[in-house]
Short mmCIF file of C-alpha atoms and ligand atoms in Angstrom, two decimals:
data_model
loop_
_atom_site.label_atom_id
_atom_site.label_comp_id
_atom_site.label_asym_id
_atom_site.label_seq_id
_atom_site.Cartn_x
_atom_site.Cartn_y
_atom_site.Cartn_z
CA UNK A 1 128.23 104.83 115.76
CA UNK A 2 125.65 102.93 117.81
CA UNK A 3 122.12 104.02 116.98
CA UNK A 4 118.72 103.63 118.59
CA UNK A 5 116.06 103.00 115.97
CA UNK A 6 112.36 103.18 116.76
CA UNK A 7 109.88 101.01 114.90
CA UNK A 8 106.09 101.14 114.95
CA UNK A 9 103.14 99.66 113.11
CA UNK A 10 100.33 102.04 112.17
CA UNK A 11 96.84 101.69 110.66
CA UNK A 12 94.98 98.41 110.17
CA UNK A 13 96.94 95.27 110.95
CA UNK A 14 97.68 92.61 108.34
CA UNK A 15 99.69 89.44 107.92
CA UNK A 16 103.46 90.00 107.72
CA UNK A 17 103.92 92.95 110.07
CA UNK A 18 105.88 90.91 112.63
CA UNK A 19 108.09 89.57 109.85
CA UNK A 20 109.11 93.15 108.98
CA UNK A 21 109.91 93.95 112.61
CA UNK A 22 111.92 90.73 112.94
CA UNK A 23 113.92 91.45 109.79
CA UNK A 24 114.62 95.04 110.88
CA UNK A 25 115.78 93.89 114.32
CA UNK A 26 118.05 91.21 112.82
CA UNK A 27 119.61 93.64 110.36
CA UNK A 28 120.00 96.46 112.87
CA UNK A 29 121.42 94.29 115.64
CA UNK A 30 123.60 91.85 113.70
CA UNK A 31 124.44 94.03 110.71
CA UNK A 32 125.14 97.33 112.47
CA UNK A 33 125.17 96.69 116.22
CA UNK A 34 122.20 99.02 116.73
CA UNK A 35 119.37 98.87 119.26
CA UNK A 36 115.78 98.61 118.08
CA UNK A 37 112.98 100.10 120.14
CA UNK A 38 109.48 98.76 119.45
CA UNK A 39 106.84 101.45 120.02
CA UNK A 40 103.47 100.15 121.17
CA UNK A 41 100.16 100.89 119.42
CA UNK A 42 101.54 103.19 116.72
CA UNK A 43 101.62 106.89 117.59
CA UNK A 44 99.44 106.18 120.65
CA UNK A 45 102.52 104.70 122.36
CA UNK A 46 104.42 107.94 121.78
CA UNK A 47 101.55 109.98 123.24
CA UNK A 48 101.46 107.93 126.44
CA UNK A 49 103.50 108.94 129.47
CA UNK A 50 105.62 107.12 130.25
CA UNK A 51 106.07 106.38 126.55
CA UNK A 52 104.95 102.83 125.76
CA UNK A 53 107.86 101.06 124.11
CA UNK A 54 110.33 98.25 124.68
CA UNK A 55 113.78 97.25 123.55
CA UNK A 56 113.36 94.45 120.99
CA UNK A 57 115.61 91.62 122.05
CA UNK A 58 116.42 88.12 120.83
CA UNK A 59 112.84 86.93 121.37
CA UNK A 60 111.82 89.16 118.47
CA UNK A 61 114.25 87.52 116.06
CA UNK A 62 112.98 83.94 116.31
CA UNK A 63 111.25 82.31 113.36
CA UNK A 64 108.14 81.99 115.56
CA UNK A 65 107.68 85.72 115.08
CA UNK A 66 108.09 85.38 111.31
CA UNK A 67 104.97 83.20 111.22
CA UNK A 68 102.75 85.26 113.49
CA UNK A 69 99.76 87.22 112.25
CA UNK A 70 98.72 90.62 113.60
CA UNK A 71 101.30 92.92 115.11
CA UNK A 72 103.16 92.17 118.31
CA UNK A 73 103.68 95.90 118.74
CA UNK A 74 99.98 96.75 118.53
CA UNK A 75 98.62 99.46 116.25
CA UNK A 76 95.98 102.13 115.90
CA UNK A 77 94.02 103.40 112.93
CA UNK A 78 92.36 106.32 114.65
CA UNK A 79 93.35 109.52 116.37
CA UNK A 80 95.13 111.79 113.87
CA UNK A 81 97.61 113.54 116.20
CA UNK A 82 97.19 116.82 114.29
CA UNK A 83 93.44 116.82 115.07
CA UNK A 84 93.21 114.41 117.99
CA UNK A 85 89.67 113.66 119.20
CA UNK A 86 89.44 114.68 122.86
CA UNK A 87 86.98 113.34 125.45
CA UNK A 88 84.97 116.59 125.36
CA UNK A 89 84.40 116.25 121.61
CA UNK A 90 86.98 118.90 120.65
CA UNK A 91 90.05 118.28 118.46
CA UNK A 92 93.57 119.13 119.56
CA UNK A 93 96.94 119.21 117.83
CA UNK A 94 99.01 116.72 119.86
CA UNK A 95 101.84 116.37 117.35
CA UNK A 96 104.32 118.06 119.72
CA UNK A 97 103.72 115.36 122.35
CA UNK A 98 104.52 112.62 119.85
CA UNK A 99 107.72 114.31 118.76
CA UNK A 100 108.62 114.71 122.43
CA UNK A 101 107.91 110.97 122.85
CA UNK A 102 110.58 110.20 120.23
CA UNK A 103 113.02 112.46 122.06
CA UNK A 104 112.28 110.75 125.37
CA UNK A 105 113.19 107.43 123.74
CA UNK A 106 116.43 108.91 122.40
CA UNK A 107 115.70 107.79 118.85
CA UNK A 108 118.16 108.47 116.03
CA UNK A 109 115.64 107.37 113.38
CA UNK A 110 112.16 105.93 113.07
CA UNK A 111 110.75 103.16 110.86
CA UNK A 112 106.99 103.32 110.34
CA UNK A 113 105.12 100.36 108.84
CA UNK A 114 101.89 101.77 107.45
CA UNK A 115 99.63 102.65 104.55
CA UNK A 116 99.26 105.95 102.74
CA UNK A 117 97.14 107.53 105.50
CA UNK A 118 99.72 106.66 108.17
CA UNK A 119 102.58 107.87 106.00
CA UNK A 120 100.94 111.28 105.52
CA UNK A 121 100.78 111.69 109.32
CA UNK A 122 104.18 110.16 110.13
CA UNK A 123 105.92 112.18 107.42
CA UNK A 124 104.43 115.42 108.74
CA UNK A 125 105.51 114.50 112.28
CA UNK A 126 109.02 113.62 111.05
CA UNK A 127 109.34 116.92 109.20
CA UNK A 128 108.06 118.94 112.13
CA UNK A 129 110.28 117.16 114.65
CA UNK A 130 113.37 116.69 112.48
CA UNK A 131 113.07 112.91 112.91
CA UNK A 132 114.87 110.83 110.24
CA UNK A 133 112.06 108.63 108.93
CA UNK A 134 111.72 105.58 106.66
CA UNK A 135 108.39 103.99 105.66
CA UNK A 136 107.50 100.35 104.95
CA UNK A 137 104.25 99.84 102.98
CA UNK A 138 101.60 97.48 104.32
CA UNK A 139 97.91 97.04 103.69
CA UNK A 140 95.76 94.21 102.48
CA UNK A 141 94.20 96.78 100.11
CA UNK A 142 97.53 97.08 98.19
CA UNK A 143 96.66 100.69 97.39
CA UNK A 144 99.94 102.35 98.45
CA UNK A 145 101.43 104.31 95.55
CA UNK A 146 105.00 103.77 94.29
CA UNK A 147 105.13 100.08 95.13
CA UNK A 148 103.69 97.13 93.26
CA UNK A 149 103.12 95.25 96.49
CA UNK A 150 102.26 96.13 100.07
CA UNK A 151 102.66 93.65 102.92
CA UNK A 152 99.49 91.72 103.76
CA UNK A 153 97.97 91.82 100.28
CA UNK A 154 99.15 88.41 99.07
CA UNK A 155 97.87 86.66 102.20
CA UNK A 156 94.51 88.45 101.95
CA UNK A 157 94.17 87.35 98.32
CA UNK A 158 94.88 83.76 99.33
CA UNK A 159 92.23 83.97 102.05
CA UNK A 160 89.63 85.42 99.67
CA UNK A 161 90.50 82.76 97.08
CA UNK A 162 90.09 80.03 99.68
CA UNK A 163 86.69 81.51 100.56
CA UNK A 164 85.65 81.08 96.91
CA UNK A 165 87.01 77.51 96.99
CA UNK A 166 84.61 76.84 99.86
CA UNK A 167 81.67 78.73 98.41
CA UNK A 168 81.80 77.01 95.02
CA UNK A 169 80.79 73.48 96.14
CA UNK A 170 77.92 74.75 98.26
CA UNK A 171 76.80 77.07 95.44
CA UNK A 172 76.78 74.12 93.02
CA UNK A 173 75.01 71.83 95.52
CA UNK A 174 72.13 74.27 96.02
CA UNK A 175 72.04 75.93 92.58
CA UNK A 176 72.73 79.33 94.11
CA UNK A 177 74.41 82.59 93.29
CA UNK A 178 77.04 83.21 95.95
CA UNK A 179 78.17 86.78 96.52
CA UNK A 180 81.47 87.32 98.36
CA UNK A 181 82.17 90.83 99.67
CA UNK A 182 85.88 91.46 100.16
CA UNK A 183 87.80 94.39 101.65
CA UNK A 184 89.52 97.24 99.83
CA UNK A 185 88.65 100.71 101.07
CA UNK A 186 89.59 102.54 97.89
CA UNK A 187 90.71 99.88 95.45
CA UNK A 188 89.61 96.55 94.02
CA UNK A 189 92.96 94.74 94.07
CA UNK A 190 91.84 91.91 96.38
CA UNK A 191 88.56 91.46 94.48
CA UNK A 192 90.06 91.21 91.01
CA UNK A 193 92.97 88.96 92.03
CA UNK A 194 90.87 86.59 94.15
CA UNK A 195 88.11 86.65 91.55
CA UNK A 196 90.48 85.40 88.89
CA UNK A 197 92.25 82.90 91.15
CA UNK A 198 88.97 81.62 92.60
CA UNK A 199 87.12 81.24 89.31
CA UNK A 200 84.48 83.96 89.84
CA UNK A 201 81.92 84.67 87.15
CA UNK A 202 81.35 88.30 88.09
CA UNK A 203 83.79 90.68 89.81
CA UNK A 204 82.81 94.20 90.78
CA UNK A 205 85.55 96.70 91.65
CA UNK A 206 85.25 100.42 92.44
CA UNK A 207 87.42 101.31 89.44
CA UNK A 208 84.79 100.03 86.97
CA UNK A 209 81.16 101.22 87.30
CA UNK A 210 78.63 98.40 86.98
CA UNK A 211 75.12 98.01 85.61
CA UNK A 212 72.55 95.47 86.74
CA UNK A 213 71.60 94.54 83.19
CA UNK A 214 75.21 93.43 82.51
CA UNK A 215 75.10 91.21 85.59
CA UNK A 216 71.74 89.78 84.58
CA UNK A 217 73.05 89.04 81.09
CA UNK A 218 75.97 87.10 82.56
CA UNK A 219 73.78 85.05 84.92
CA UNK A 220 71.32 84.33 82.09
CA UNK A 221 74.18 83.26 79.81
CA UNK A 222 75.52 80.89 82.48
CA UNK A 223 72.05 79.38 82.89
CA UNK A 224 71.70 79.01 79.13
CA UNK A 225 74.90 76.98 78.98
CA UNK A 226 73.62 74.69 81.71
CA UNK A 227 75.42 76.12 84.73
CA UNK A 228 73.42 75.92 87.95
CA UNK A 229 75.48 78.31 90.11
CA UNK A 230 77.51 81.50 89.94
CA UNK A 231 80.26 83.10 92.01
CA UNK A 232 80.25 86.87 92.40
CA UNK A 233 83.00 88.92 94.10
CA UNK A 234 82.25 92.47 95.18
CA UNK A 235 84.82 94.88 96.61
CA UNK A 236 83.49 96.75 99.63
CA UNK A 237 84.11 100.15 98.00
CA UNK A 238 81.87 99.42 95.02
CA UNK A 239 79.02 101.92 94.76
CA UNK A 240 75.31 101.20 94.51
CA UNK A 241 73.43 101.74 91.25
CA UNK A 242 72.60 105.20 92.61
CA UNK A 243 76.29 105.95 93.11
CA UNK A 244 76.47 105.68 96.91
CA UNK A 245 79.11 103.82 98.91
CA UNK A 246 77.59 101.59 101.58
CA UNK A 247 79.13 102.43 104.92
CA UNK A 248 78.51 103.26 108.54
CA UNK A 249 79.99 106.34 110.15
CA UNK A 250 82.34 105.22 112.89
CA UNK A 251 83.37 108.61 114.27
CA UNK A 252 87.05 109.67 114.30
CA UNK A 253 86.42 111.00 110.79
CA UNK A 254 86.84 107.55 109.22
CA UNK A 255 84.48 105.55 107.04
CA UNK A 256 83.76 101.89 107.68
CA UNK A 257 82.61 100.22 104.52
CA UNK A 258 80.37 97.18 104.39
CA UNK A 259 77.05 96.10 102.96
CA UNK A 260 77.44 96.46 99.20
CA UNK A 261 77.52 92.64 98.87
CA UNK A 262 74.05 92.40 100.41
CA UNK A 263 72.83 95.16 98.09
CA UNK A 264 74.21 93.44 94.98
CA UNK A 265 72.80 90.10 96.17
CA UNK A 266 69.30 91.57 96.56
CA UNK A 267 69.49 93.27 93.17
CA UNK A 268 70.64 90.07 91.50
CA UNK A 269 67.94 87.96 93.15
CA UNK A 270 65.25 90.42 92.05
CA UNK A 271 66.59 90.69 88.49
CA UNK A 272 67.32 87.01 87.80
CA UNK A 273 65.14 85.08 90.25
CA UNK A 274 68.25 83.26 91.44
CA UNK A 275 68.52 82.12 95.02
CA UNK A 276 71.31 84.28 96.36
CA UNK A 277 73.46 84.15 99.50
CA UNK A 278 75.97 86.74 100.64
CA UNK A 279 79.21 86.25 102.61
CA UNK A 280 81.10 89.23 104.01
CA UNK A 281 84.67 88.09 104.54
CA UNK A 282 85.72 91.09 106.65
CA UNK A 283 88.65 90.89 109.00
CA UNK A 284 89.29 87.23 108.23
CA UNK A 285 91.34 88.72 105.38
CA UNK A 286 93.53 90.64 107.80
CA UNK A 287 94.32 88.05 110.44
CA UNK A 288 96.11 84.74 110.24
CA UNK A 289 99.60 83.60 109.37
CA UNK A 290 101.38 85.45 106.57
CA UNK A 291 101.84 83.41 103.40
CA UNK A 292 105.27 82.81 101.90
CA UNK A 293 105.08 85.83 99.57
CA UNK A 294 104.30 88.22 102.43
CA UNK A 295 107.06 86.75 104.61
CA UNK A 296 109.51 87.22 101.77
CA UNK A 297 108.42 90.78 101.04
CA UNK A 298 108.39 91.68 104.74
CA UNK A 299 111.89 90.29 105.23
CA UNK A 300 113.25 92.16 102.21
CA UNK A 301 111.54 95.39 103.28
CA UNK A 302 112.77 95.17 106.90
CA UNK A 303 116.37 94.69 105.81
CA UNK A 304 116.20 97.46 103.21
CA UNK A 305 114.62 99.93 105.64
CA UNK A 306 117.53 99.52 108.06
CA UNK A 307 120.06 99.75 105.22
CA UNK A 308 118.48 103.06 104.17
CA UNK A 309 119.08 104.43 107.67
CA UNK A 310 122.70 103.25 107.47
CA UNK A 311 123.07 105.13 104.19
CA UNK A 312 121.49 108.27 105.67
CA UNK A 313 118.58 108.09 103.18
CA UNK A 314 115.39 109.38 104.79
CA UNK A 315 111.91 110.56 103.88
CA UNK A 316 111.70 107.47 101.69
CA UNK A 317 109.56 104.35 101.47
CA UNK A 318 110.88 100.89 100.63
CA UNK A 319 109.22 99.51 97.55
CA UNK A 320 108.83 96.33 95.50
CA UNK A 321 109.27 97.35 91.90
CA UNK A 322 109.94 95.24 88.86
CA UNK A 323 111.13 92.26 90.92
CA UNK A 324 113.52 94.40 92.96
CA UNK A 325 113.54 96.06 96.38
CA UNK A 326 114.13 99.76 95.94
CA UNK A 327 113.07 102.96 97.70
CA UNK A 328 110.89 105.86 96.63
CA UNK A 329 110.46 109.42 97.95
CA UNK A 330 107.60 109.55 100.45
CA UNK A 331 106.53 112.81 98.83
CA UNK A 332 105.41 110.75 95.82
CA UNK A 333 103.59 108.23 97.99
CA UNK A 334 101.34 110.38 100.17
CA UNK A 335 98.17 111.78 98.60
CA UNK A 336 98.56 109.33 95.77
CA UNK A 337 96.73 106.04 95.36
CA UNK A 338 97.53 102.80 93.60
CA UNK A 339 94.19 101.57 92.26
CA UNK A 340 93.40 98.81 89.78
CA UNK A 341 94.21 99.94 86.27
CA UNK A 342 91.05 99.35 84.18
CA UNK A 343 93.34 98.70 81.20
CA UNK A 344 95.91 96.72 83.20
CA UNK A 345 96.89 93.05 83.09
CA UNK A 346 94.46 91.72 85.71
CA UNK A 347 91.46 93.42 84.12
CA UNK A 348 92.58 92.18 80.70
CA UNK A 349 92.97 88.68 82.12
CA UNK A 350 89.54 88.78 83.73
CA UNK A 351 87.94 89.93 80.49
CA UNK A 352 89.87 87.29 78.58
CA UNK A 353 88.42 84.64 80.88
CA UNK A 354 84.91 85.90 80.27
CA UNK A 355 84.54 87.27 83.81
CA UNK A 356 81.84 89.94 83.86
CA UNK A 357 83.17 93.17 85.38
CA UNK A 358 79.75 94.77 85.43
CA UNK A 359 80.25 97.12 82.48
O1 F6P B 401 92.71 99.42 105.01
C1 F6P B 401 92.60 98.12 105.44
C2 F6P B 401 91.19 97.77 105.79
O2 F6P B 401 91.13 96.41 106.17
C3 F6P B 401 90.18 98.05 104.69
O3 F6P B 401 90.20 97.06 103.70
C4 F6P B 401 88.89 98.14 105.48
O4 F6P B 401 87.93 98.94 104.83
C5 F6P B 401 89.33 98.77 106.77
O5 F6P B 401 90.72 98.54 106.89
C6 F6P B 401 88.63 98.25 107.97
O6 F6P B 401 89.04 98.98 109.08
P1 F6P B 401 88.69 98.56 110.58
O7 F6P B 401 89.61 97.43 110.96
O8 F6P B 401 88.96 99.77 111.36
O9 F6P B 401 87.26 98.13 110.60
#
């Protein structure tokens, strides 16, 4: 039977989102003869009246789309529909309007491409509205539970590694300690992976508490062996020596992290006397063309998400697990986090390479 499938992107953008949408449209249209409806700006498109959405046609299936960064559909990472911030400062439950938005579009099922925060909201909406729902994990942070990989992570790691490639020659030219602050709201996946790939000397991640004396020892040891520079990677969620995260309140009940790199840089300069410079990589990690690994993952996830709908399997998230594309219950994904395992392979590798992890 012909179906109308809605698809939306939710939360922060990342490289590879358009590749998922393209794959889902190809599979739905050519594999099953279904119609795909692209919803604009995540749940915000379903709140708007008229609902903001479009039928995704042949233009969406070109390989141009496969290569594009960002999300053609638009997204939002604010405005929880169950406690929506209103102009007068109050909060209102607008979930019913979103469910009504799905009905107005005549959707038989919905695919949501998001992170754990988005899945918690979308799952609740799906349950409340009886909407058959399938999730596709994305986030440069790679902190979605029940999948080894989320879309956008591999490209972000490449970008952070390239930043270290550029920082190293200037660090060596000026005999400086270069601190690179990378993203990762709750987890240090980008920091540890880019730190290893980019030859960092010190990597600080939120999963491993750090001490200044350990950092000083590492810098002193490098100096003693004749090294005139050092590369330090700090994940944005790393806490200060006093145990505080460095952030700025942005309203909407969300934290915006940033600034721990500067803090670590100042501490290092004071403790070692080294000339220190800090680079905050920020949203450079999110934008840009998806790398090959993200295009591959996105394509596999888009196809599998549509196949799940064909099989009548809902309330599930597609997942990359043990070199296979499978699906997991969303119940096991929400309110769970995938952080760096302090005893896992990347931490072991870093330690084996002599990278100081601050402990
Ligand atoms: O979750 C993805 C992420 O890029 C985090 O790494 C970062 O802390 C946050 O989003 C930034 O959010 P925004 O784009 O709203 O500043």
